[in-house]
Coordinates of C-alpha atoms in Angstrom, one line a residue:
M1 CA 2.7 -22.4 -16.2
Q2 CA 3.4 -19.9 -19.0
Q3 CA 1.2 -17.0 -19.7
S4 CA 1.3 -15.1 -22.9
K5 CA 0.5 -11.7 -21.3
R6 CA 0.9 -10.4 -17.8
R7 CA -0.5 -7.0 -16.9
T8 CA 1.7 -4.9 -14.6
A9 CA -0.2 -3.6 -11.6
P10 CA -0.3 0.1 -10.8
A11 CA 2.5 1.3 -8.6
S12 CA 0.1 2.2 -5.8
F13 CA -1.3 -1.4 -5.8
L14 CA 2.2 -2.8 -5.7
T15 CA 2.9 -0.8 -2.6
A16 CA -0.3 -2.1 -1.0
L17 CA 0.6 -5.7 -1.9
A18 CA 4.1 -5.2 -0.5
L19 CA 2.7 -4.0 2.8
A20 CA 0.5 -7.1 3.0
A21 CA 3.5 -9.4 2.2
A22 CA 5.6 -7.7 4.8
C23 CA 3.0 -7.8 7.5
W24 CA 4.7 -10.2 9.8
T25 CA 8.1 -8.5 9.6
A26 CA 6.5 -5.2 10.7
V27 CA 4.4 -6.7 13.5
P28 CA 6.7 -6.0 16.5
S29 CA 5.9 -2.3 16.1
V30 CA 2.2 -3.2 15.6
A31 CA 2.2 -5.4 18.7
L32 CA 3.5 -2.4 20.8
A33 CA 0.7 -0.3 19.4
Q34 CA -1.9 -2.9 20.4
G35 CA -0.6 -3.0 23.9
A36 CA -0.7 0.8 24.3
A37 CA -4.2 1.2 22.7
R38 CA -6.1 -1.9 24.0
Q39 CA -7.7 0.1 26.7
S40 CA -8.4 3.3 24.6
D41 CA -9.4 2.1 21.2
F42 CA -12.1 4.3 19.6
I43 CA -13.7 5.0 16.2
V44 CA -11.8 7.7 14.2
A45 CA -13.9 7.5 11.0
V46 CA -16.9 5.9 9.4
V47 CA -17.0 4.9 5.7
N48 CA -20.5 4.2 4.4
S49 CA -21.5 3.0 7.9
E50 CA -18.4 0.9 8.5
P51 CA -16.0 2.1 11.3
I52 CA -12.3 2.5 11.2
T53 CA -10.7 2.4 14.6
N54 CA -7.7 4.1 16.1
L55 CA -5.9 0.7 16.5
E56 CA -6.3 0.1 12.8
V57 CA -4.6 3.4 12.1
Q58 CA -1.8 2.6 14.5
R59 CA -1.2 -0.7 12.8
R60 CA -1.0 0.8 9.4
T61 CA 1.2 3.6 10.6
A62 CA 3.6 1.1 12.1
R63 CA 3.9 -0.7 8.8
V64 CA 4.7 2.5 6.9
V65 CA 7.3 3.5 9.5
Q66 CA 9.0 0.1 9.1
Q67 CA 9.1 0.4 5.4
L68 CA 10.5 3.9 5.4
R69 CA 13.2 3.0 7.9
Q70 CA 14.3 0.1 5.7
Q71 CA 14.3 2.1 2.5
G72 CA 16.0 5.1 4.0
G73 CA 13.2 7.4 3.1
R74 CA 12.3 10.7 4.7
M75 CA 10.3 10.2 7.9
P76 CA 7.1 12.5 8.0
T77 CA 5.7 13.8 11.2
Q78 CA 3.6 11.6 13.3
A79 CA 0.5 13.6 12.4
E80 CA 1.2 13.3 8.7
L81 CA 1.8 9.5 9.1
S82 CA -1.5 9.1 10.9
R83 CA -3.3 11.2 8.3
Q84 CA -1.9 9.2 5.4
A85 CA -2.6 5.9 7.2
L86 CA -6.2 6.9 7.8
E87 CA -6.7 8.0 4.2
S88 CA -5.3 4.7 2.9
L89 CA -7.7 2.8 5.2
V90 CA -10.7 4.9 4.0
V91 CA -9.9 4.2 0.3
E92 CA -9.4 0.5 1.0
R93 CA -12.6 0.2 2.9
A94 CA -14.5 1.8 0.0
Q95 CA -12.9 -0.6 -2.4
L96 CA -13.8 -3.7 -0.3
Q97 CA -17.4 -2.5 0.1
Q98 CA -17.8 -2.1 -3.7
A99 CA -16.2 -5.5 -4.3
R100 CA -18.7 -7.1 -1.9
E101 CA -21.6 -5.3 -3.6
M102 CA -20.5 -6.7 -6.9
G103 CA -20.4 -10.2 -5.5
L104 CA -16.7 -10.7 -5.8
K105 CA -15.2 -13.3 -3.6
V106 CA -11.9 -14.9 -2.7
D107 CA -11.7 -18.6 -2.0
E108 CA -9.4 -20.3 0.4
A109 CA -7.2 -21.7 -2.4
A110 CA -6.3 -18.2 -3.5
I111 CA -5.4 -17.2 0.0
N112 CA -3.4 -20.3 0.5
L113 CA -1.4 -19.5 -2.7
A114 CA -0.8 -15.9 -1.5
E115 CA 0.4 -17.2 1.9
Q116 CA 2.7 -19.7 0.2
N117 CA 4.2 -16.8 -1.9
V118 CA 4.9 -14.7 1.2
A119 CA 6.6 -17.7 2.9
R120 CA 8.7 -18.3 -0.3
Q121 CA 9.7 -14.6 -0.4
N122 CA 11.0 -15.0 3.1
Q123 CA 12.7 -18.4 2.4
I124 CA 10.6 -20.3 4.9
D125 CA 7.7 -22.7 4.8
V126 CA 4.1 -21.8 5.7
A127 CA 4.3 -23.5 9.1
E128 CA 7.3 -21.4 10.0
L129 CA 5.7 -18.2 8.7
R130 CA 2.6 -18.9 10.9
R131 CA 4.8 -19.6 13.9
R132 CA 6.6 -16.3 13.5
I133 CA 3.4 -14.3 12.9
V134 CA 2.0 -15.6 16.2
L135 CA 5.3 -14.9 18.1
D136 CA 5.2 -11.4 16.7
G137 CA 1.7 -10.7 18.1
M138 CA -0.5 -11.1 15.1
T139 CA -2.9 -14.0 14.6
T140 CA -2.8 -16.1 11.4
T141 CA -6.5 -15.2 10.9
Q142 CA -5.6 -11.5 10.8
F143 CA -2.8 -12.1 8.4
R144 CA -4.9 -14.2 6.1
N145 CA -7.7 -11.6 6.2
D146 CA -5.2 -9.0 5.1
L147 CA -4.2 -11.2 2.2
R148 CA -7.9 -11.8 1.3
D149 CA -8.5 -8.1 1.2
Q150 CA -5.6 -7.4 -1.1
I151 CA -6.7 -10.2 -3.5
L152 CA -10.3 -8.9 -3.5
M153 CA -9.1 -5.3 -4.2
S154 CA -6.9 -6.6 -7.0
R155 CA -9.9 -8.4 -8.6
L156 CA -12.1 -5.4 -8.3
R157 CA -9.4 -3.2 -10.0
D158 CA -9.0 -5.7 -12.8
R159 CA -12.7 -5.7 -13.5
E160 CA -13.1 -1.9 -13.3
L161 CA -10.0 -0.9 -15.3
D162 CA -9.9 -3.5 -18.1
A163 CA -13.0 -1.9 -19.7
R164 CA -11.5 1.6 -19.3
V165 CA -8.1 1.2 -20.9
R166 CA -7.7 0.9 -24.7
V167 CA -4.5 1.6 -26.7
S168 CA -4.9 2.8 -30.2
D169 CA -2.3 2.4 -33.1
A170 CA -1.9 6.2 -33.1
E171 CA -0.8 6.1 -29.4
V172 CA 1.7 3.4 -30.1
E173 CA 3.2 5.4 -33.0
Q174 CA 3.4 8.5 -30.8
F175 CA 5.1 6.5 -28.1
L176 CA 7.7 5.1 -30.5
R177 CA 8.4 8.6 -31.8
E178 CA 8.9 9.9 -28.3
Q179 CA 11.4 7.2 -27.5
T180 CA 13.3 7.9 -30.7
D181 CA 13.4 11.6 -30.0
T182 CA 14.4 11.3 -26.3
A183 CA 18.1 11.7 -25.5
P184 CA 19.4 8.7 -23.7
A185 CA 21.5 10.7 -21.3
A186 CA 19.5 9.8 -18.2
P187 CA 18.0 6.4 -17.4
T188 CA 14.2 6.3 -17.3
E189 CA 14.2 3.2 -15.1
I190 CA 16.7 1.8 -12.6
N191 CA 16.9 -1.5 -10.7
L192 CA 18.9 -1.2 -7.5
A193 CA 19.7 -4.0 -5.0
Q194 CA 20.7 -3.4 -1.4
V195 CA 22.2 -5.0 1.6
L196 CA 20.8 -3.1 4.6
V197 CA 22.7 -3.4 7.9
A198 CA 20.1 -2.0 10.3
V199 CA 21.1 0.3 13.2
P200 CA 18.7 0.3 16.1
E201 CA 17.0 3.5 17.3
N202 CA 19.0 5.2 20.1
A203 CA 22.0 3.0 19.2
T204 CA 25.2 3.7 21.2
P205 CA 28.3 4.8 19.3
Q206 CA 29.8 1.4 19.8
Q207 CA 26.7 -0.3 18.2
V208 CA 26.9 2.2 15.2
A209 CA 30.6 1.4 14.8
E210 CA 29.9 -2.4 14.9
R211 CA 27.1 -2.1 12.2
Q212 CA 29.3 0.1 10.1
A213 CA 32.2 -2.4 10.2
R214 CA 29.7 -5.2 9.3
A215 CA 28.5 -3.1 6.3
Q216 CA 32.1 -2.4 5.2
D217 CA 32.9 -6.1 5.3
V218 CA 29.9 -6.9 3.1
E219 CA 31.0 -4.2 0.6
K220 CA 34.5 -5.6 0.5
R221 CA 33.2 -9.1 -0.2
A222 CA 30.9 -7.8 -2.9
R223 CA 33.7 -5.9 -4.6
A224 CA 35.8 -9.1 -4.4
G225 CA 33.3 -10.9 -6.6
E226 CA 31.0 -12.6 -4.2
D227 CA 27.4 -12.9 -5.5
F228 CA 25.6 -9.8 -4.3
A229 CA 22.2 -11.5 -4.2
A230 CA 23.6 -14.2 -1.9
L231 CA 25.2 -11.6 0.4
A232 CA 21.8 -9.9 0.6
R233 CA 20.0 -13.1 1.4
S234 CA 22.6 -13.8 4.1
F235 CA 23.2 -10.4 5.7
S236 CA 20.5 -7.9 4.8
D237 CA 17.9 -6.8 7.3
G238 CA 15.7 -5.4 4.5
T239 CA 12.3 -6.9 3.6
D240 CA 13.7 -7.4 0.1
A241 CA 16.5 -9.7 1.3
A242 CA 14.8 -12.9 0.1
A243 CA 14.7 -11.4 -3.4
G244 CA 18.5 -10.9 -3.4
G245 CA 18.1 -7.3 -2.2
E246 CA 16.6 -6.2 -5.5
M247 CA 14.1 -3.4 -5.2
G248 CA 12.8 -3.7 -8.8
L249 CA 12.9 -1.7 -12.0
R250 CA 11.3 1.6 -11.3
S251 CA 11.5 5.3 -12.3
P252 CA 14.1 7.4 -10.4
D253 CA 11.4 9.4 -8.5
R254 CA 10.4 6.1 -6.8
Y255 CA 13.8 5.8 -5.1
P256 CA 15.0 7.8 -2.1
E257 CA 17.1 10.7 -3.1
L258 CA 19.9 9.3 -1.0
F259 CA 20.1 6.2 -3.2
L260 CA 20.0 8.2 -6.4
Q261 CA 22.9 10.4 -5.3
A262 CA 25.0 7.5 -4.2
T263 CA 24.5 5.6 -7.5
A264 CA 24.3 8.5 -10.0
Q265 CA 27.8 8.0 -11.5
L266 CA 27.9 4.2 -11.2
P267 CA 27.6 1.9 -14.3
V268 CA 25.5 -1.3 -14.3
G269 CA 27.2 -3.7 -11.8
G270 CA 28.6 -0.8 -9.8
I271 CA 28.6 -1.0 -6.0
T272 CA 28.5 1.8 -3.5
E273 CA 30.3 2.3 -0.2
P274 CA 28.0 2.0 2.8
V275 CA 25.4 4.8 2.7
R276 CA 24.1 6.0 6.0
S277 CA 20.3 6.6 6.5
G278 CA 17.9 6.6 9.4
A279 CA 17.5 2.8 9.0
G280 CA 21.2 2.0 9.0
F281 CA 23.9 1.4 6.4
H282 CA 23.0 0.5 2.8
I283 CA 25.3 -1.1 0.3
L284 CA 23.8 -0.5 -3.1
K285 CA 24.4 -2.2 -6.4
V286 CA 23.2 -1.0 -9.8
V287 CA 21.5 -4.1 -11.3
D288 CA 20.0 -2.4 -14.4
K289 CA 19.5 0.9 -16.1
R290 CA 17.2 1.4 -19.0
Q291 CA 17.0 4.3 -21.4
A292 CA 13.9 5.9 -22.8
G293 CA 14.6 4.7 -26.3
A294 CA 15.7 1.2 -25.3
L295 CA 13.0 -0.8 -27.2
Q296 CA 15.4 -2.5 -29.6
S297 CA 16.2 -5.5 -27.4
I298 CA 15.0 -7.5 -24.5
T299 CA 16.7 -10.0 -22.1
Q300 CA 15.6 -13.6 -22.9
Q301 CA 16.3 -16.6 -20.5
H302 CA 16.7 -20.2 -21.3
A303 CA 15.6 -22.5 -18.4
R304 CA 14.5 -25.9 -17.5
H305 CA 12.5 -27.2 -14.5
I306 CA 11.1 -30.2 -12.7
L307 CA 7.5 -29.8 -11.5
L308 CA 5.8 -31.9 -8.8
R309 CA 2.2 -31.1 -8.3
V310 CA 0.6 -30.9 -4.9
D311 CA -2.6 -33.1 -4.5
A312 CA -4.1 -35.7 -2.2
Q313 CA -1.3 -38.1 -2.9
Q314 CA 1.5 -35.6 -2.5
T315 CA 1.8 -32.8 0.1
E316 CA 3.8 -29.6 -0.5
A317 CA 6.3 -30.7 2.2
N318 CA 6.8 -34.1 0.5
A319 CA 7.3 -32.4 -2.9
R320 CA 9.8 -30.0 -1.4
E321 CA 11.7 -32.9 0.2
R322 CA 11.8 -34.9 -3.0
L323 CA 13.0 -32.0 -5.1
A324 CA 15.6 -31.1 -2.4
G325 CA 17.0 -34.6 -2.7
M326 CA 17.1 -34.3 -6.5
R327 CA 19.0 -31.0 -6.2
R328 CA 21.6 -32.5 -3.9
R329 CA 22.2 -35.4 -6.3
I330 CA 22.5 -33.1 -9.3
V331 CA 24.9 -30.7 -7.5
A332 CA 27.0 -33.7 -6.4
G333 CA 27.2 -35.0 -9.9
Q334 CA 25.3 -38.1 -9.1
A335 CA 22.3 -37.4 -11.3
D336 CA 21.5 -35.6 -14.5
F337 CA 18.9 -32.8 -14.4
A338 CA 17.3 -33.7 -17.8
A339 CA 17.1 -37.4 -16.9
L340 CA 15.4 -36.6 -13.6
A341 CA 12.9 -34.3 -15.3
Q342 CA 12.0 -36.9 -17.9
A343 CA 11.4 -39.5 -15.1
S344 CA 9.7 -37.3 -12.5
S345 CA 8.4 -34.0 -13.8
Q346 CA 4.6 -33.6 -13.9
D347 CA 4.7 -31.0 -16.7
G348 CA 4.5 -31.1 -20.5
S349 CA 8.1 -30.2 -20.8
A350 CA 9.2 -33.5 -19.1
A351 CA 9.7 -35.2 -22.5
Q352 CA 12.3 -32.5 -23.3
G353 CA 14.1 -32.9 -20.1
G354 CA 12.2 -30.0 -18.5
D355 CA 13.5 -27.6 -21.2
L356 CA 11.3 -24.5 -21.4
G357 CA 13.1 -22.9 -24.3
W358 CA 13.8 -19.2 -24.6
S359 CA 11.4 -17.0 -22.7
N360 CA 10.6 -13.3 -22.8
P361 CA 10.1 -11.1 -19.7
G362 CA 6.6 -11.7 -18.3
Q363 CA 6.1 -15.1 -19.9
F364 CA 6.0 -17.0 -16.7
V365 CA 3.9 -16.5 -13.6
P366 CA 5.5 -14.0 -11.2
E367 CA 6.4 -16.4 -8.4
F368 CA 8.3 -18.5 -10.9
E369 CA 9.9 -15.7 -12.9
E370 CA 11.1 -13.8 -9.8
V371 CA 13.2 -16.8 -8.8
L372 CA 14.4 -17.4 -12.3
D373 CA 15.5 -13.8 -12.6
A374 CA 17.7 -14.1 -9.5
L375 CA 19.6 -17.2 -10.8
R376 CA 23.0 -17.1 -12.4
P377 CA 23.6 -19.3 -15.6
G378 CA 24.0 -22.9 -14.5
E379 CA 22.6 -22.3 -11.0
I380 CA 19.8 -24.5 -9.7
S381 CA 17.2 -23.0 -7.4
E382 CA 16.0 -24.4 -4.1
P383 CA 12.5 -26.0 -4.4
I384 CA 10.0 -23.1 -4.9
V385 CA 6.2 -23.0 -4.7
S386 CA 4.0 -21.6 -7.5
R387 CA 0.3 -21.9 -8.2
F388 CA 1.1 -25.1 -10.2
G389 CA 3.0 -27.0 -7.6
V390 CA 6.7 -27.1 -6.4
H391 CA 9.5 -26.5 -8.9
L392 CA 13.2 -27.0 -9.2
I393 CA 14.5 -24.5 -11.7
Q394 CA 17.9 -24.3 -13.5
L395 CA 18.9 -21.2 -15.6
L396 CA 20.9 -22.4 -18.6
E397 CA 21.8 -19.1 -20.2
R398 CA 20.7 -15.5 -20.9
R399 CA 20.9 -13.4 -24.0
Q400 CA 20.0 -10.0 -25.5
Y401 CA 17.4 -10.5 -28.2
Q402 CA 17.0 -7.9 -30.9
L403 CA 13.3 -7.1 -31.5
N404 CA 12.0 -6.8 -35.0
P405 CA 9.6 -3.9 -35.8
R406 CA 6.5 -5.9 -35.0
E407 CA 7.9 -7.0 -31.6
Q408 CA 8.9 -3.4 -30.8
R409 CA 5.4 -2.3 -31.5
E410 CA 4.0 -5.0 -29.2
V411 CA 6.4 -3.9 -26.4
A412 CA 5.4 -0.3 -27.0
R413 CA 1.7 -1.2 -26.8
N414 CA 2.2 -2.9 -23.5
L415 CA 4.2 0.0 -22.1
V416 CA 1.5 2.5 -23.2
R417 CA -1.2 0.3 -21.6
E418 CA 0.7 0.1 -18.3
R419 CA 1.0 3.9 -18.2
K420 CA -2.7 4.3 -19.0
M421 CA -3.6 1.7 -16.4
D422 CA -1.7 3.7 -13.8
E423 CA -3.5 6.9 -14.8
A424 CA -6.8 5.1 -14.9
Y425 CA -6.2 3.6 -11.5
R426 CA -5.6 6.9 -9.9
S427 CA -8.6 8.4 -11.5
W428 CA -10.8 5.5 -10.5
L429 CA -9.6 5.7 -6.9
Q430 CA -10.5 9.4 -6.8
E431 CA -14.0 8.7 -8.1
L432 CA -14.5 5.9 -5.6
R433 CA -13.3 8.0 -2.8
G434 CA -15.5 10.9 -3.9
R435 CA -18.7 8.7 -3.9
A436 CA -18.0 7.3 -0.5
Y437 CA -19.7 8.9 2.5
V438 CA -16.9 9.5 5.0
E439 CA -17.5 10.8 8.5
L440 CA -14.3 11.8 10.4
R441 CA -14.7 11.6 14.1
Q442 CA -12.0 11.8 16.8
A443 CA -8.5 12.3 15.4
P444 CA -6.2 9.2 15.6
Q445 CA -3.6 9.1 18.3

């Protein structure tokens, strides 16, 4: 389950993957677009002989609008939205064509895992995810095809970019000097969490007042000490609710200006009053701020788990049910976590009571680590699915670990590589787009 290295995907790809993961939550808008365009769909562009239709542009535009509303971002004009949606589809089509030409494929197991991860992020099982997708007007085949495309593009990028990016010792030394010389007055990365109380379009004053009162109640409860992540999971209308409202560690320019202004003077742990945007009312919490020179320490986590593998003898549903029963017994004080791990866990850590020791950021696979990051010390997760099976995770403790010079250099090397990967990704996309034959036909509507 552990991995010694985990490459961070370029920001643009993370956005694309987030769009795929949020497909079913954005489908109501897409379904309306389908109804309006069914009788008038037409080709708007051709990429190397493959068409892009007006309906595809409408679907992509609806997803972007949904995201911008939830994040409180500036809403471009309809013409600009359509232009951006068409361009993103052109670039994606060019990538998929190259991937097929190179013989890259995605098997059903990889799509199943991606589907399980989307279900987990929304705190539902796969059967419920599929039911909601169909109710919202999208077929499961369309959804799985979207996931297939995202995985295929990811594999293409890995193959293309790995050979392009090398980090020299001189670049590492230069990076460390830059960090030392940079004044730590402003954070270079921020992690914000939100509870979004959505306000419908064309809401009446009474509806706005009701939503504002609801947001103020959430703020009051958060300031009184209730767990912010639990409040987000219970009350937020944002697509990040399942992750405790966390939007992830990112540079300030990747947050809406509205969010930056509201949190500028807050320390880590600080909570804002409800902030009004076009999407509704946002209650924001500063989860983390990192300075440019903060390479001296990292946050380590000490956890243990129970793993049940999914195979012909044990379905995912059975594994979930067994682990849910174990969790109830542990929480009720009727069983010991370590003893159950020794007796039941199908992992090499079973002999140690499921103890995984101290871990560094990025040591575990993402679907495991995301859940671990959201736990409080002593808290036990609900059963979660990873590529290895179904887990029950308990966070034992966290600590700040001081890096020695060798470890600081390794962290610096990884950061330089991530930065160069992002630059290489943008350059590669431009090259790929430039090589593609694109014929623009009728403008999208």
